[in-house]
Amino acid sequence: GEFEENEFIKFRLKQGVYGQRQPDVQMIRVKLPLGGVTPDQLDAFADVVEKYVPLHKGHITTRQNIQMHHVPLPDAAKLIRDISEVGLSSREGCGNTMRNVTGDPRAGTLPGELFDITPYAGAYVRYFVRHPTTQSMPRKFKTAFAATDEDNAITKIHDIAFLPRVSDDGVRGVEVLVGGGTSIMPRLAPTLYEFVELDNGDFLKVTEAVVRIFDRQEWLRVNRARARIKVLIDKIGIDEFRELVEEELNGDWVSERDFSIEPLLFEDDEQANAPSDPTEAATPNGDIKAFNHFLHTNVQSQRQQGFSTVEVKVTRGDLTPEQFRGLASLMREYTGGYARTTVHQNLVLRWVRDEAVYQVWERLRELNLGDAGADEITDVVSCPGTDSCKLGITSSMGLNEAIEDRIVQMKIDDELTRRIHVKMSGCPNGCGQHHIANIGFYGASIKVGEHTIPAYIPHIGGAYEGGDVRYGQRLKSRLPAKRVPEAVERWVHFYESERRDGEQFNEFAARVGTTEFEAQIKDLAMPVEFSLENMNYFIDWTKNSPFQVERGEGECAV
């Protein structure tokens, strides 16, 4: 009551407190740089979820944050203060600020790494959080750090991003990309510089120049829905933008800054804190097939001999207080305390001794977190949709559950089919990253007289693995939400029956074309008449009342 409503909205967004479609409750977004989280922090999440979150869960996002929904506004400040005691912060989790800095959750452990990007990404976070230039930009600003050219951080869809490079004389640096983004104007970020040094702080200097230029574009502020830096790059081109950066780097402000990274580097010798050899190693007893499947899909060897990372498949990204605490206990015993969330809403446990992987799996199963298939077709990704978001059109979380159930029932064991990725968003904005899925959907609606059906627009052929980032092609179809799982099953069978030997899904999709995919679901996209027999189509997944488009004014662009 001390501020005008618009001013208060701007204030709380900078604190990471975001309005929901439901009145008088908020979503709180806690930033985890590079997804890093400690056991004590997981325990703190458990405590605040129990104390303040009616849904009794926390949610891992596609940008490695943890969000908590339906928090009453009077409790928001209490929750933020509670988590601050273990070094967690929601500051600048929302608003037109420098959002959470994401990165490869296995950075520092991957074979083929030129060096560990983690310390430099930490320096970047420490430099730009609360930086005066990043508090009220034309729009939000998203950053990603890749660890290798496999690009598990999906750098090309970010406002600015970095890929490790080493010069011929051994100097560490990064390739800098600028101007990517999904939503209603998807663009892949072009390269601004092939090489920028790290240890002399040039990557911080270049980034600040980029942000300063972006911050001065008053014409972008006129339409906040199209105010991302990708719009500027799209308008003037990367070459002209590079000229602006070069000019900016000659400004007086440069001499006023301290770009020394030594005091900013995030240095932590994880290997020194890694667990010692277990006194005795457990072995599978009667569940060898299930364990081998888990090994195949969720476990990767680290470049450090004797250690592995274990990816925990977190269904729809949701964790209960019991699971938060169970993971914290497991981390203390088996990882030296190291884990990072992923952009696929999972959690990667680091520094697990090879001899202890089976014991870790057993502990995960006790927490109902031991499923195999991480990052495979059953690991469906979605944003919260109408469960909480003002901009949501459809219940993307409900569709997520329905699709996962259908895929599990199909009992897919074909290796190529299991590599298919399915993602969905509850609106065109793309928080579920549907643009880059092999099979993607975004929420829409179909008008039937005075009634409305929840619906989805499908995309086919997106990609994000192995450095190959592509946006899928939108199909000329609009599917009722209740028919989407059937469409997914048909496309899977179509692929399995018509593909060539060894042909991966995207190769198949490119060869047969979108028209053939549309033909497979033509009858599913047919109109539905409103009647008692068809009433189910007019009710969204997990809901119990007739569907209505209730889209409020989002706060992302406030």
Coordinates of C-alpha atoms in Angstrom, one line a residue, residues 3-194:
F3 CA 3.5 2.4 -3.7
E4 CA 1.3 2.9 -6.7
E5 CA 0.5 -0.6 -8.2
N6 CA 2.7 -0.2 -11.3
E7 CA 5.7 0.9 -9.2
F8 CA 5.2 -1.9 -6.7
I9 CA 5.1 -4.5 -9.6
K10 CA 8.4 -3.3 -10.8
F11 CA 9.8 -3.4 -7.3
R12 CA 8.7 -7.0 -6.6
L13 CA 9.7 -8.3 -10.0
K14 CA 13.3 -7.2 -9.3
Q15 CA 13.0 -9.3 -6.1
G16 CA 12.0 -12.3 -8.2
V17 CA 8.3 -12.2 -7.1
Y18 CA 6.0 -12.7 -10.1
G19 CA 2.2 -12.2 -10.2
Q20 CA 0.0 -15.2 -11.0
R21 CA -3.4 -15.5 -12.7
Q22 CA -4.8 -16.5 -9.3
P23 CA -5.4 -13.4 -7.0
D24 CA -3.3 -12.6 -4.0
V25 CA -0.7 -15.2 -4.6
Q26 CA 2.7 -15.0 -6.1
M27 CA 5.4 -17.1 -7.8
I28 CA 8.9 -16.7 -6.4
R29 CA 11.7 -17.5 -8.7
V30 CA 15.1 -18.4 -7.1
K31 CA 18.1 -18.0 -9.3
L32 CA 20.6 -20.9 -9.4
P33 CA 23.6 -19.7 -11.5
L34 CA 24.6 -22.6 -13.8
G35 CA 22.0 -24.6 -11.9
G36 CA 24.4 -25.0 -8.9
V37 CA 22.8 -26.0 -5.6
T38 CA 24.1 -27.3 -2.3
P39 CA 22.6 -29.8 0.1
D40 CA 21.9 -27.0 2.7
Q41 CA 20.1 -25.1 0.0
L42 CA 18.0 -28.1 -0.9
D43 CA 17.1 -28.4 2.8
A44 CA 16.1 -24.8 2.8
F45 CA 13.9 -25.3 -0.2
A46 CA 12.2 -28.1 1.6
D47 CA 11.6 -25.9 4.7
V48 CA 10.1 -22.9 2.8
V49 CA 8.0 -25.1 0.6
E50 CA 6.5 -26.8 3.7
K51 CA 6.0 -23.4 5.4
Y52 CA 4.8 -21.1 2.6
V53 CA 3.9 -23.1 -0.5
P54 CA 0.3 -24.5 -0.6
L55 CA 1.1 -26.8 -3.5
H56 CA 3.8 -28.5 -1.4
K57 CA 6.3 -28.5 -4.2
G58 CA 9.1 -26.6 -5.9
H59 CA 9.6 -26.5 -9.7
I60 CA 12.8 -26.7 -11.7
T61 CA 12.5 -24.5 -14.8
T62 CA 13.9 -24.7 -18.3
R63 CA 16.4 -22.0 -17.2
Q64 CA 17.7 -23.9 -14.2
N65 CA 15.8 -21.8 -11.6
I66 CA 13.6 -23.2 -8.9
Q67 CA 10.2 -21.6 -8.7
M68 CA 7.6 -21.8 -6.0
H69 CA 4.0 -21.0 -6.8
H70 CA 0.8 -19.8 -5.0
V71 CA 2.8 -18.1 -2.2
P72 CA 0.6 -15.6 -0.4
L73 CA 2.0 -12.1 -0.9
P74 CA 2.4 -11.4 2.8
D75 CA 4.7 -14.5 3.0
A76 CA 6.9 -13.6 0.0
A77 CA 9.4 -11.5 2.0
K78 CA 9.5 -14.1 4.7
L79 CA 10.4 -16.8 2.2
I80 CA 13.1 -14.7 0.5
R81 CA 14.7 -13.9 3.9
D82 CA 14.6 -17.6 4.9
I83 CA 16.4 -18.8 1.8
S84 CA 19.0 -16.0 2.0
E85 CA 20.4 -17.6 5.1
V86 CA 21.9 -20.4 2.9
G87 CA 23.1 -18.1 0.1
L88 CA 20.1 -18.3 -2.2
S89 CA 18.6 -15.2 -3.9
S90 CA 15.6 -14.4 -6.0
R91 CA 17.0 -10.9 -6.8
E92 CA 16.5 -10.1 -10.5
G93 CA 14.8 -13.4 -11.1
C94 CA 12.1 -11.5 -13.0
G95 CA 11.7 -8.0 -14.5
N96 CA 13.8 -6.3 -17.2
T97 CA 17.0 -7.4 -15.6
M98 CA 20.0 -9.8 -16.1
R99 CA 18.2 -13.1 -15.6
N100 CA 19.6 -16.3 -14.2
V101 CA 22.9 -17.2 -15.9
T102 CA 22.6 -20.8 -17.2
G103 CA 25.2 -23.3 -18.3
D104 CA 26.1 -26.9 -18.9
P105 CA 25.4 -28.8 -15.7
R106 CA 28.4 -31.1 -16.4
A107 CA 30.9 -28.3 -16.9
G108 CA 34.2 -29.2 -15.4
T109 CA 33.6 -33.0 -15.8
L110 CA 33.3 -33.4 -19.5
P111 CA 35.8 -35.2 -21.7
G112 CA 37.1 -32.9 -24.4
E113 CA 36.7 -29.7 -22.4
L114 CA 39.2 -27.0 -23.2
F115 CA 38.9 -25.8 -19.6
D116 CA 36.2 -25.5 -17.0
I117 CA 34.0 -22.5 -17.8
T118 CA 32.5 -22.5 -14.3
P119 CA 34.8 -19.9 -12.6
Y120 CA 34.3 -17.4 -15.4
A121 CA 30.6 -17.8 -15.5
G122 CA 30.6 -17.2 -11.7
A123 CA 32.6 -14.0 -12.3
Y124 CA 30.1 -12.9 -14.9
V125 CA 27.2 -13.5 -12.4
R126 CA 29.0 -11.5 -9.6
Y127 CA 29.7 -8.6 -12.0
F128 CA 26.3 -8.1 -13.4
V129 CA 23.9 -9.0 -10.6
R130 CA 22.7 -5.6 -9.1
H131 CA 24.7 -3.8 -11.8
P132 CA 23.2 -0.4 -12.4
T133 CA 22.9 -0.8 -16.1
T134 CA 21.0 -4.1 -15.9
Q135 CA 18.1 -3.0 -13.6
S136 CA 15.7 -1.5 -16.1
M137 CA 16.6 -2.5 -19.6
P138 CA 14.0 -2.5 -22.4
R139 CA 13.4 -6.2 -21.7
K140 CA 14.9 -9.2 -19.8
F141 CA 18.4 -10.4 -20.8
K142 CA 19.3 -14.1 -20.8
T143 CA 22.8 -15.5 -20.7
A144 CA 24.2 -19.0 -21.2
F145 CA 27.7 -20.5 -20.9
A146 CA 28.5 -23.7 -22.9
A147 CA 31.2 -26.1 -21.7
T148 CA 32.0 -27.6 -25.1
D149 CA 30.9 -27.3 -28.7
E150 CA 28.3 -30.0 -27.9
D151 CA 26.5 -26.8 -26.5
N152 CA 24.4 -28.4 -23.8
A153 CA 23.5 -24.9 -22.7
I154 CA 21.8 -24.2 -26.0
T155 CA 23.6 -20.9 -26.4
K156 CA 22.0 -19.9 -29.7
I157 CA 18.6 -19.2 -28.2
H158 CA 20.0 -16.6 -25.7
D159 CA 20.4 -12.8 -25.7
I160 CA 24.1 -13.3 -25.1
A161 CA 26.1 -16.5 -24.8
F162 CA 29.7 -17.8 -24.6
L163 CA 31.5 -20.9 -26.0
P164 CA 35.0 -21.8 -24.7
R165 CA 37.9 -21.1 -27.0
V166 CA 41.7 -21.3 -26.7
S167 CA 44.0 -19.2 -28.9
D168 CA 47.0 -20.6 -30.7
D169 CA 49.3 -19.3 -27.9
G170 CA 47.2 -20.9 -25.2
V171 CA 45.1 -17.9 -24.0
R172 CA 41.7 -18.7 -22.7
G173 CA 38.7 -17.0 -24.3
V174 CA 35.2 -17.4 -25.6
E175 CA 33.2 -17.0 -28.8
V176 CA 30.5 -14.5 -28.1
L177 CA 27.0 -14.9 -29.6
V178 CA 24.4 -12.1 -29.4
G179 CA 20.7 -11.8 -30.3
G180 CA 19.0 -15.2 -30.0
G181 CA 15.6 -15.9 -28.6
T182 CA 12.4 -17.9 -29.0
S183 CA 8.9 -16.6 -28.4
I184 CA 6.9 -14.9 -31.2
M185 CA 10.0 -14.0 -33.2
P186 CA 12.4 -16.9 -32.9
R187 CA 16.0 -16.1 -33.9
L188 CA 19.3 -18.0 -33.5
A189 CA 22.1 -15.8 -32.1
P190 CA 24.9 -14.9 -34.6
T191 CA 28.5 -14.6 -33.6
L192 CA 29.6 -11.1 -32.4
Y193 CA 33.2 -12.1 -31.9
E194 CA 35.1 -15.3 -32.6

